[in-house]
Amino acid sequence: MKTVTIDILNDHAFNLLKDLEKLKVIRFKKDSTKSTNQTLTKKVSFQALNIDTTSFKFDRAEANER
């Protein structure tokens, strides 16, 4: 048996690991409270986006061509 520590970058990777655990290929083991505290305190930041649309001309016929 080998122990490996990984950083999960997105939810798809985490879902894949959960599926592997269901197949009994891997096993999750909680060995420190540091890792559980990180998952509980996710920090989300939003950034504003400002686009200048003064020179934009909307062509309804072109938009409805699809």
PDB file of C-alpha atoms in Angstrom:
ATOM      1  CA  MET A   1       0.000   0.000   0.000  1.00  0.00           C
ATOM      2  CA  LYS A   2       1.219   3.497  -0.897  1.00  0.00           C
ATOM      3  CA  THR A   3       0.116   6.824   0.501  1.00  0.00           C
ATOM      4  CA  VAL A   4      -0.109   9.773  -1.858  1.00  0.00           C
ATOM      5  CA  THR A   5      -1.185  13.335  -1.136  1.00  0.00           C
ATOM      6  CA  ILE A   6      -2.839  15.187  -4.006  1.00  0.00           C
ATOM      7  CA  ASP A   7      -4.335  18.618  -4.622  1.00  0.00           C
ATOM      8  CA  ILE A   8      -7.725  18.372  -6.307  1.00  0.00           C
ATOM      9  CA  LEU A   9      -8.076  21.178  -8.821  1.00  0.00           C
ATOM     10  CA  ASN A  10     -11.721  20.786  -9.846  1.00  0.00           C
ATOM     11  CA  ASP A  11     -14.917  18.914  -9.069  1.00  0.00           C
ATOM     12  CA  HIS A  12     -14.518  16.526 -12.012  1.00  0.00           C
ATOM     13  CA  ALA A  13     -11.338  15.095 -10.515  1.00  0.00           C
ATOM     14  CA  PHE A  14     -13.017  14.745  -7.115  1.00  0.00           C
ATOM     15  CA  ASN A  15     -15.991  12.914  -8.675  1.00  0.00           C
ATOM     16  CA  LEU A  16     -13.592  10.561 -10.450  1.00  0.00           C
ATOM     17  CA  LEU A  17     -11.857   9.788  -7.164  1.00  0.00           C
ATOM     18  CA  LYS A  18     -15.201   9.100  -5.487  1.00  0.00           C
ATOM     19  CA  ASP A  19     -16.037   6.648  -8.286  1.00  0.00           C
ATOM     20  CA  LEU A  20     -12.692   4.905  -7.779  1.00  0.00           C
ATOM     21  CA  GLU A  21     -13.450   4.642  -4.085  1.00  0.00           C
ATOM     22  CA  LYS A  22     -16.804   2.984  -4.878  1.00  0.00           C
ATOM     23  CA  LEU A  23     -14.931   0.447  -7.015  1.00  0.00           C
ATOM     24  CA  LYS A  24     -12.632  -0.161  -4.023  1.00  0.00           C
ATOM     25  CA  VAL A  25      -9.564   0.833  -6.016  1.00  0.00           C
ATOM     26  CA  ILE A  26      -8.626   3.644  -3.629  1.00  0.00           C
ATOM     27  CA  ARG A  27      -9.570   4.617  -0.085  1.00  0.00           C
ATOM     28  CA  PHE A  28      -9.965   8.079   1.377  1.00  0.00           C
ATOM     29  CA  LYS A  29      -8.365   8.537   4.758  1.00  0.00           C
ATOM     30  CA  LYS A  30      -8.725  11.654   6.859  1.00  0.00           C
ATOM     31  CA  ASP A  31      -5.461  12.140   8.667  1.00  0.00           C
ATOM     32  CA  SER A  32      -5.511  15.812   9.628  1.00  0.00           C
ATOM     33  CA  THR A  33      -8.020  18.537  10.371  1.00  0.00           C
ATOM     34  CA  LYS A  34      -6.061  20.945   8.186  1.00  0.00           C
ATOM     35  CA  SER A  35      -7.357  19.383   4.974  1.00  0.00           C
ATOM     36  CA  THR A  36     -10.961  19.365   6.181  1.00  0.00           C
ATOM     37  CA  ASN A  37     -10.765  23.005   7.252  1.00  0.00           C
ATOM     38  CA  GLN A  38      -9.547  23.986   3.799  1.00  0.00           C
ATOM     39  CA  THR A  39     -12.566  22.441   2.116  1.00  0.00           C
ATOM     40  CA  LEU A  40     -14.977  24.096   4.534  1.00  0.00           C
ATOM     41  CA  THR A  41     -13.568  27.595   4.127  1.00  0.00           C
ATOM     42  CA  LYS A  42     -13.627  28.089   0.368  1.00  0.00           C
ATOM     43  CA  LYS A  43     -13.002  31.669  -0.568  1.00  0.00           C
ATOM     44  CA  VAL A  44     -14.870  32.910  -3.594  1.00  0.00           C
ATOM     45  CA  SER A  45     -13.940  36.143  -5.251  1.00  0.00           C
ATOM     46  CA  PHE A  46     -15.783  37.930  -8.004  1.00  0.00           C
ATOM     47  CA  GLN A  47     -14.300  40.459 -10.353  1.00  0.00           C
ATOM     48  CA  ALA A  48     -16.281  43.075 -12.224  1.00  0.00           C
ATOM     49  CA  LEU A  49     -16.139  43.327 -15.968  1.00  0.00           C
ATOM     50  CA  ASN A  50     -16.681  46.644 -17.733  1.00  0.00           C
ATOM     51  CA  ILE A  51     -17.173  46.643 -21.510  1.00  0.00           C
ATOM     52  CA  ASP A  52     -17.621  49.785 -23.573  1.00  0.00           C
ATOM     53  CA  THR A  53     -20.619  49.175 -25.860  1.00  0.00           C
ATOM     54  CA  THR A  54     -21.178  52.717 -27.129  1.00  0.00           C
ATOM     55  CA  SER A  55     -19.988  51.873 -30.647  1.00  0.00           C
ATOM     56  CA  PHE A  56     -21.880  48.543 -30.783  1.00  0.00           C
ATOM     57  CA  LYS A  57     -24.726  48.339 -33.296  1.00  0.00           C
ATOM     58  CA  PHE A  58     -27.262  45.556 -32.708  1.00  0.00           C
ATOM     59  CA  ASP A  59     -28.686  44.071 -35.900  1.00  0.00           C
ATOM     60  CA  ARG A  60     -31.836  42.138 -35.000  1.00  0.00           C
ATOM     61  CA  ALA A  61     -32.110  40.528 -38.459  1.00  0.00           C
ATOM     62  CA  GLU A  62     -28.564  39.194 -38.191  1.00  0.00           C
ATOM     63  CA  ALA A  63     -29.252  37.872 -34.701  1.00  0.00           C
ATOM     64  CA  ASN A  64     -32.385  36.038 -35.880  1.00  0.00           C
ATOM     65  CA  GLU A  65     -30.656  34.365 -38.868  1.00  0.00           C
ATOM     66  CA  ARG A  66     -29.956  31.246 -36.868  1.00  0.00           C
TER      67      ARG A  66
END
